[in-house]
mmCIF file of C-alpha atoms and ligand atoms in Angstrom:
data_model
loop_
_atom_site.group_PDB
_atom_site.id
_atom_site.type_symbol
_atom_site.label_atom_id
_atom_site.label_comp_id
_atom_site.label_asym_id
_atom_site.label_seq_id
_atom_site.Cartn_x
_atom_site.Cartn_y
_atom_site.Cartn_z
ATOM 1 C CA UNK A 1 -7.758 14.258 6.035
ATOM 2 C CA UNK A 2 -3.974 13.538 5.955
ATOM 3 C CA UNK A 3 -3.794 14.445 9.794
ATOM 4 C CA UNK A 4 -6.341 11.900 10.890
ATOM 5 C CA UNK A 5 -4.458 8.895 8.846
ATOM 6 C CA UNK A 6 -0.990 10.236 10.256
ATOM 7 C CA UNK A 7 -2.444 9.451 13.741
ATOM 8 C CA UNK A 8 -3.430 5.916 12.147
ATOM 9 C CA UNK A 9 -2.026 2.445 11.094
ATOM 10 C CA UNK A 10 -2.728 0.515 8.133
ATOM 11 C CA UNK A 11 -2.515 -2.217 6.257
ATOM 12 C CA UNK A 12 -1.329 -2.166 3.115
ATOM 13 C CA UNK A 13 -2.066 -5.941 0.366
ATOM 14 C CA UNK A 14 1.467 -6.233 -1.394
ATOM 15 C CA UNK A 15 2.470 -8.471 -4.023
ATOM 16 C CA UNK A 16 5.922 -6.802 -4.904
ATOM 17 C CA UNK A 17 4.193 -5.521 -7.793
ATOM 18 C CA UNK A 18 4.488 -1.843 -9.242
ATOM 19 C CA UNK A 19 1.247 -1.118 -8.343
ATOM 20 C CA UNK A 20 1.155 -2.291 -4.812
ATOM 21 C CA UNK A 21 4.802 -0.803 -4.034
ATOM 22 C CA UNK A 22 3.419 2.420 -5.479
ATOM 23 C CA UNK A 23 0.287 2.099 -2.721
ATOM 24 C CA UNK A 24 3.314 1.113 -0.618
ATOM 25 C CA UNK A 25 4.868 4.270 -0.534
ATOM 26 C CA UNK A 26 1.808 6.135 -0.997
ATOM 27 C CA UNK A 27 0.814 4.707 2.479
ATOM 28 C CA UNK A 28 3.713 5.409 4.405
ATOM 29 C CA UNK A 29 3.045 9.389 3.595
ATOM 30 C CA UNK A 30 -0.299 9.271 4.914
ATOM 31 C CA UNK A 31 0.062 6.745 8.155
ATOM 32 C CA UNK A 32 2.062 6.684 11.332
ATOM 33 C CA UNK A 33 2.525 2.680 10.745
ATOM 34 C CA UNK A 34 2.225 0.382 7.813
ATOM 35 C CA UNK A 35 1.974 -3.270 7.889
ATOM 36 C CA UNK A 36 2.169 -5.496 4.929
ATOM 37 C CA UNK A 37 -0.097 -8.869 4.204
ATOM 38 C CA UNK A 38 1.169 -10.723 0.918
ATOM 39 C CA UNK A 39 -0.765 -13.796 0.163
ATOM 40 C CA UNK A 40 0.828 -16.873 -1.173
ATOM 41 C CA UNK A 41 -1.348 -18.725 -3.789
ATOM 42 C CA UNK A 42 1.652 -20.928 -5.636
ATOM 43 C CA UNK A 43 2.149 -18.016 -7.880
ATOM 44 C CA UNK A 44 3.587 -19.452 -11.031
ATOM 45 C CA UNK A 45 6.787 -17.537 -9.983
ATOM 46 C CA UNK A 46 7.852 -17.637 -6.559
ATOM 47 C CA UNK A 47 9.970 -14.761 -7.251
ATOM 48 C CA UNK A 48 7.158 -12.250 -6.804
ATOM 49 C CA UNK A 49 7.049 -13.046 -2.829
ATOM 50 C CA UNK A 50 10.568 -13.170 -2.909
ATOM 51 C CA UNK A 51 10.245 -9.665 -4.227
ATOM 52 C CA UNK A 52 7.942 -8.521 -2.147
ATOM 53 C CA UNK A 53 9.863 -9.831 1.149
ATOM 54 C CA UNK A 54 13.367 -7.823 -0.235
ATOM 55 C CA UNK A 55 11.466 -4.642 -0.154
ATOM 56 C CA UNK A 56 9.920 -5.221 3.356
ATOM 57 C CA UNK A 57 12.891 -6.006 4.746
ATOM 58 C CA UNK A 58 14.522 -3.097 3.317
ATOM 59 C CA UNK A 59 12.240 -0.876 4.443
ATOM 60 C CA UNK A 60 12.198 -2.487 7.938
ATOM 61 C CA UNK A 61 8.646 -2.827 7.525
ATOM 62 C CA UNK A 62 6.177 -6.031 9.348
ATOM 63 C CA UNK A 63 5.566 -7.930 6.631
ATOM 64 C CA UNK A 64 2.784 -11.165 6.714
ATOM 65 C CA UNK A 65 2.507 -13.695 4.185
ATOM 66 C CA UNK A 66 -0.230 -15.833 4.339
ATOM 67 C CA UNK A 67 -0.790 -19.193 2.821
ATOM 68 C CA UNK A 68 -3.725 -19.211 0.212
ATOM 69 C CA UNK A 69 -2.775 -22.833 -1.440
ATOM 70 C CA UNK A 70 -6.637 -23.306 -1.808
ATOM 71 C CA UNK A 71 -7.105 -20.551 -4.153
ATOM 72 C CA UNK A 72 -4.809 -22.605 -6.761
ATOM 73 C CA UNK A 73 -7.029 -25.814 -5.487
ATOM 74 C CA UNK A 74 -10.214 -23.977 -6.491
ATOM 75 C CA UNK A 75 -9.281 -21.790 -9.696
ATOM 76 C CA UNK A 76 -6.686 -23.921 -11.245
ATOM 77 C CA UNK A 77 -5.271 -20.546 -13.969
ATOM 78 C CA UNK A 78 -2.474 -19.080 -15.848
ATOM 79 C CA UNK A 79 -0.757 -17.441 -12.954
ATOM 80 C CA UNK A 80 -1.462 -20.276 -10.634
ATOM 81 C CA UNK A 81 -1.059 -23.523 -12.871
ATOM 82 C CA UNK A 82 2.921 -23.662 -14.814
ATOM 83 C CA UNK A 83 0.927 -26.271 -17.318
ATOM 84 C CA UNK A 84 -1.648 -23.106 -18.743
ATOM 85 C CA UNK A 85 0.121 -20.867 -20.790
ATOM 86 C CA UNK A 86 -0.598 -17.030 -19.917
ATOM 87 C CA UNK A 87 -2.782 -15.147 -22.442
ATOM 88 C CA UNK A 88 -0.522 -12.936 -24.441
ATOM 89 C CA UNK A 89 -3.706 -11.066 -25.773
ATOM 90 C CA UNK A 90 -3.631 -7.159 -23.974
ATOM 91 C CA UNK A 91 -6.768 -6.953 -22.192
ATOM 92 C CA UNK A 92 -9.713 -5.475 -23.741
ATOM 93 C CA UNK A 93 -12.056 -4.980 -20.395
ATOM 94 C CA UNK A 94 -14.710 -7.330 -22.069
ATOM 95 C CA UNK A 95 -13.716 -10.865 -21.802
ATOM 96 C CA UNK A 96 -11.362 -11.812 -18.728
ATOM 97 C CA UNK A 97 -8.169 -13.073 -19.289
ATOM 98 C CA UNK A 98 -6.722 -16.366 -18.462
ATOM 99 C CA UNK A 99 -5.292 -15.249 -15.741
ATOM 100 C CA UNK A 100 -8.126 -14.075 -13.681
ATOM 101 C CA UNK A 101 -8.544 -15.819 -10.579
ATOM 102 C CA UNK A 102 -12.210 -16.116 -9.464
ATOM 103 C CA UNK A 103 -13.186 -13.744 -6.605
ATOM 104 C CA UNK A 104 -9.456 -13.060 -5.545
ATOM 105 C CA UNK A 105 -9.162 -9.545 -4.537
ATOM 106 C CA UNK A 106 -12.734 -10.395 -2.558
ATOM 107 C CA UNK A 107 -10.728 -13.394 -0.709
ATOM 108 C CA UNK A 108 -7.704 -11.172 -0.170
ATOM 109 C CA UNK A 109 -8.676 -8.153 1.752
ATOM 110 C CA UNK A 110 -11.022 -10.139 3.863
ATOM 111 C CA UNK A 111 -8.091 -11.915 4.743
ATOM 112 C CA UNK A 112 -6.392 -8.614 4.480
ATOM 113 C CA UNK A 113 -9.324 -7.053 7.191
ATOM 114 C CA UNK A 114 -9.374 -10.242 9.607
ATOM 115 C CA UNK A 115 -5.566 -9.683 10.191
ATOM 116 C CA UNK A 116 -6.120 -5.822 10.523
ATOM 117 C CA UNK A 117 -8.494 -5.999 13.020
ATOM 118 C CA UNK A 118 -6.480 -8.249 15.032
ATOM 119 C CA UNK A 119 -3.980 -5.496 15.463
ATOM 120 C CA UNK A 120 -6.297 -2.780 15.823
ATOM 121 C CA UNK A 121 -6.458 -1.455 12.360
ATOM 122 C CA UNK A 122 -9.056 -0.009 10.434
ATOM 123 C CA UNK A 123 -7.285 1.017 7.277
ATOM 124 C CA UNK A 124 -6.483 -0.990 4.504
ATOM 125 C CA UNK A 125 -4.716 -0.282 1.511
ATOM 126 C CA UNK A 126 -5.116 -1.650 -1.765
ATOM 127 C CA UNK A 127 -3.595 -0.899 -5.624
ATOM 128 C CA UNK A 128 -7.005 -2.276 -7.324
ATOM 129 C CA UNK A 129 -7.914 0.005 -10.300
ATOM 130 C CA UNK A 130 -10.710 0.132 -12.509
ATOM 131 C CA UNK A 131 -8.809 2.007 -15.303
ATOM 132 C CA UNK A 132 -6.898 -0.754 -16.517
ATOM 133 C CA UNK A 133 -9.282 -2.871 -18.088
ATOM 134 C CA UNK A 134 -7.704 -6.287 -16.497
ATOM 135 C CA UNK A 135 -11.266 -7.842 -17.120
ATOM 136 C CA UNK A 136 -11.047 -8.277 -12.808
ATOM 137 C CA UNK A 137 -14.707 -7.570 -12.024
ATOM 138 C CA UNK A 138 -13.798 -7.289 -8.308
ATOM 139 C CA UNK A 139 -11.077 -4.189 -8.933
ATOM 140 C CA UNK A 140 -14.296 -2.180 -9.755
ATOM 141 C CA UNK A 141 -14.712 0.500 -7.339
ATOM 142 C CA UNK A 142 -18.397 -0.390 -6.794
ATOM 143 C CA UNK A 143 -17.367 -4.056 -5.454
ATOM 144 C CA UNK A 144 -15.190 -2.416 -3.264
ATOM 145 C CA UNK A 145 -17.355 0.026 -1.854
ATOM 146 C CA UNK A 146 -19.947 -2.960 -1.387
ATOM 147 C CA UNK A 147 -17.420 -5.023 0.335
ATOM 148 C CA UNK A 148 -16.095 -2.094 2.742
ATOM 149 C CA UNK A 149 -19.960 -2.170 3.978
ATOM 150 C CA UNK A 150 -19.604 -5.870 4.373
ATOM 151 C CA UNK A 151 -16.643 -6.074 5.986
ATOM 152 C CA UNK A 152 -17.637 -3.431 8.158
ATOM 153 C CA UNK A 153 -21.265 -5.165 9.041
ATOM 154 C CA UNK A 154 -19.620 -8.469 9.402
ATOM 155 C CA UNK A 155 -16.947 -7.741 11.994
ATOM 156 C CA UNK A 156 -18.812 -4.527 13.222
ATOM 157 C CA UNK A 157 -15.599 -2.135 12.998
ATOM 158 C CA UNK A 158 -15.121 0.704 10.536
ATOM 159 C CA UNK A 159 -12.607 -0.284 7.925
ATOM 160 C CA UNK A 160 -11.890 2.091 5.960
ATOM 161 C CA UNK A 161 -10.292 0.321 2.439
ATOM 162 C CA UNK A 162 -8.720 2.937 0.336
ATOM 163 C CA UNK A 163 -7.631 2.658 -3.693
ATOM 164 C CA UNK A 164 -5.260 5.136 -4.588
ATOM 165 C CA UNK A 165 -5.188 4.001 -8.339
ATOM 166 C CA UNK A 166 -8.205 3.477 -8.920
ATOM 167 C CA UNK A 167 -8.663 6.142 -11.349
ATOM 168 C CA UNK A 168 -5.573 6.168 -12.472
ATOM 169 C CA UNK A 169 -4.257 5.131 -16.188
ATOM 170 C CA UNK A 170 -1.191 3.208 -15.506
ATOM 171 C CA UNK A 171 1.027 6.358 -16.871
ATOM 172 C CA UNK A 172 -0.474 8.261 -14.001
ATOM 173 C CA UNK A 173 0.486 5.566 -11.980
ATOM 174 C CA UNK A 174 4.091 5.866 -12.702
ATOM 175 C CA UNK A 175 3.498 9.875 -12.195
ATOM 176 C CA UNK A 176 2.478 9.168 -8.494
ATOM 177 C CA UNK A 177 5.591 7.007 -7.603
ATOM 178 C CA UNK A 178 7.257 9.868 -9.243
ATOM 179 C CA UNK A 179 6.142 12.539 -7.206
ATOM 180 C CA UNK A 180 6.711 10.069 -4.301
ATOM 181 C CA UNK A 181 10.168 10.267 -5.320
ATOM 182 C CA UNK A 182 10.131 6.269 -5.663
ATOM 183 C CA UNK A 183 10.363 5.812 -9.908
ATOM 184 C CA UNK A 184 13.534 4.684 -10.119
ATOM 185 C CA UNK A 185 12.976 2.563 -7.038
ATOM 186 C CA UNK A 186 9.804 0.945 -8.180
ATOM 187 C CA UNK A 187 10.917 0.240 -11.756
ATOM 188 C CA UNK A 188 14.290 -1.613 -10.489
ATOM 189 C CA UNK A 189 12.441 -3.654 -7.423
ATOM 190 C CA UNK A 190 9.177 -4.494 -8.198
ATOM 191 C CA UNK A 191 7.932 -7.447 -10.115
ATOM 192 C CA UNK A 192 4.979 -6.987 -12.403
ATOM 193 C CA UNK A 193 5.643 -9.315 -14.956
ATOM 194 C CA UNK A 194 3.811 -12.652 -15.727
ATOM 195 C CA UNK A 195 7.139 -14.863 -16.541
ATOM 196 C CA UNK A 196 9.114 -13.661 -13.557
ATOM 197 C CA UNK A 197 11.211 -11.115 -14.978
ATOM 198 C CA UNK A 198 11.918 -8.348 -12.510
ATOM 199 C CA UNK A 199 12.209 -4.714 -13.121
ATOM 200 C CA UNK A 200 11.559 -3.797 -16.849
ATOM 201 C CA UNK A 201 10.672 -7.393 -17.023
ATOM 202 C CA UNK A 202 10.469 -10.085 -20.155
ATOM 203 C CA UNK A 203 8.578 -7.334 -22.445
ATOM 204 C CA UNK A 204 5.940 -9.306 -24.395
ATOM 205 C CA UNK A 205 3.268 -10.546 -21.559
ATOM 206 C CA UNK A 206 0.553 -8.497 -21.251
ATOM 207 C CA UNK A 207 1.797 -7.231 -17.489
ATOM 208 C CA UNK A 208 4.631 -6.018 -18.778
ATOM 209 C CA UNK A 209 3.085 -4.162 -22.425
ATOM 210 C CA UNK A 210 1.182 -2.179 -19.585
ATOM 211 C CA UNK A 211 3.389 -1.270 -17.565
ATOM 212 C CA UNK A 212 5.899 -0.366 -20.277
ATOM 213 C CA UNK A 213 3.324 1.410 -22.194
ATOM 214 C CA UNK A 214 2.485 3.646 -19.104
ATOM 215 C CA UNK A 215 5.880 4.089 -18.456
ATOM 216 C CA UNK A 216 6.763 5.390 -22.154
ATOM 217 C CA UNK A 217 3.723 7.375 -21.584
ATOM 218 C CA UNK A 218 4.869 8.932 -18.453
ATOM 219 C CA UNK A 219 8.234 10.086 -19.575
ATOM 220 C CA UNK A 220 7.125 11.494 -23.076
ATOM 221 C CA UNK A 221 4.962 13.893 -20.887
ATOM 222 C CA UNK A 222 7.982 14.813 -18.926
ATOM 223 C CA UNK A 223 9.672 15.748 -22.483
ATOM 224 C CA UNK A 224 6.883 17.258 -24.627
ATOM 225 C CA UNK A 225 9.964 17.632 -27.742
ATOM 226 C CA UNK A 226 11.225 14.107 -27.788
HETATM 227 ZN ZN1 ZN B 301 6.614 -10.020 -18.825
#
């Protein structure tokens, strides 16, 4: 299979996040090219496109940002809005948090595929996961699998939109940037957390008990005595 994609382009949705670096580097294994679409929805903290730009530049990599302004217009939330505060509750895959924006990752990689095509690319990369429990009804694999037929029907090409975390916990998450050789890279540059803090981040959202859980996780595996 890897053969195929290293003949192959793709695009990969990055928010300068942990888990979209991690499909980051996961893409540029398996593709000749990799192109990256952020989407720009007044994030409560600018900082996270900021982020995202410093690693495509570093990496020399075409970077897009597109302006989604009406998402904030239509789902006025915790991650869009600076006057809601963010739900510090961890999520318990029942009730969505207040930070869920309505049919996001749906808007995204349509926006994600209409650009794709455009330059002649059929894969697109994404760091949805249904293991996490975020509550985000379109990170299920089903919805993506439904919309990969859509997207295909509706613009009568053959995406191809692949998840490499979607089965992942979030420590195993941490073990694949690992074995990409990109831990140490991913924890100091990415932004995950919900007030802005980069790397290890501010520690009490519920972004950043996640992602320090799975990293604590992670490394006690690597030392079975500690
Ligand atoms: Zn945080």
């Amino acid at each position: 299979m890897s053969k195929i994609l290293k003949e192959e382009k793709a695009i990969v949705v990055f928010s300068g996040g942990q888990d979209s670096t991690t499909c980051l580097f996961w893409a540029l294994e398996q593709f000749k090219e990799v192109v990256l679409v952020t989407f720009d929805y007044g994030q409560r903290h600018i900082k996270e496109i900021e982020c995202a730009k410093a690693i495509a530049n570093e990496l020399g990599l075409e970077h897009h940002i597109l302006d989604m302004a009406l998402l904030n217009q239509l789902a006025p939330n915790s991650l869009t809005r600076s006057d809601i505060e963010v739900d510090e509750a961890i999520p318990d895959g029942k009730t969505a948090p207040n930070s869920l924006v309505e049919g996001r990752n749906m808007l995204f990689l349509t926006f994600a595929a209409v650009l794709a095509k455009g330059k002649d690319i059929r894969h697109i990369v994404t760091g949805v996961c249904e293991t996490d429990f975020s509550g985000y009804p379109d990170c299920r694999d089903v919805f993506i699998k439904s919309l990969n037929v859509t997207l295909n029907l509706s613009m009568d090409y053959s995406y191809v939109i692949h998840t490499p975390l979607m089965w992942l916990t979030k420590a195993q998450t941490w073990e694949l940037a690992d074995k990409l050789g990109k831990l140490d890279y991913i924890r100091k540059n990415t932004l995950t957390c919900y007030n802005g803090v980069q790397g290890d981040g501010c520690g009490h959202c519920p972004a950043c008990t996640l992602r320090r859980r799975g990293l604590e996780q992670y490394l006690k595996l690597l030392t079975p005595n500690s």
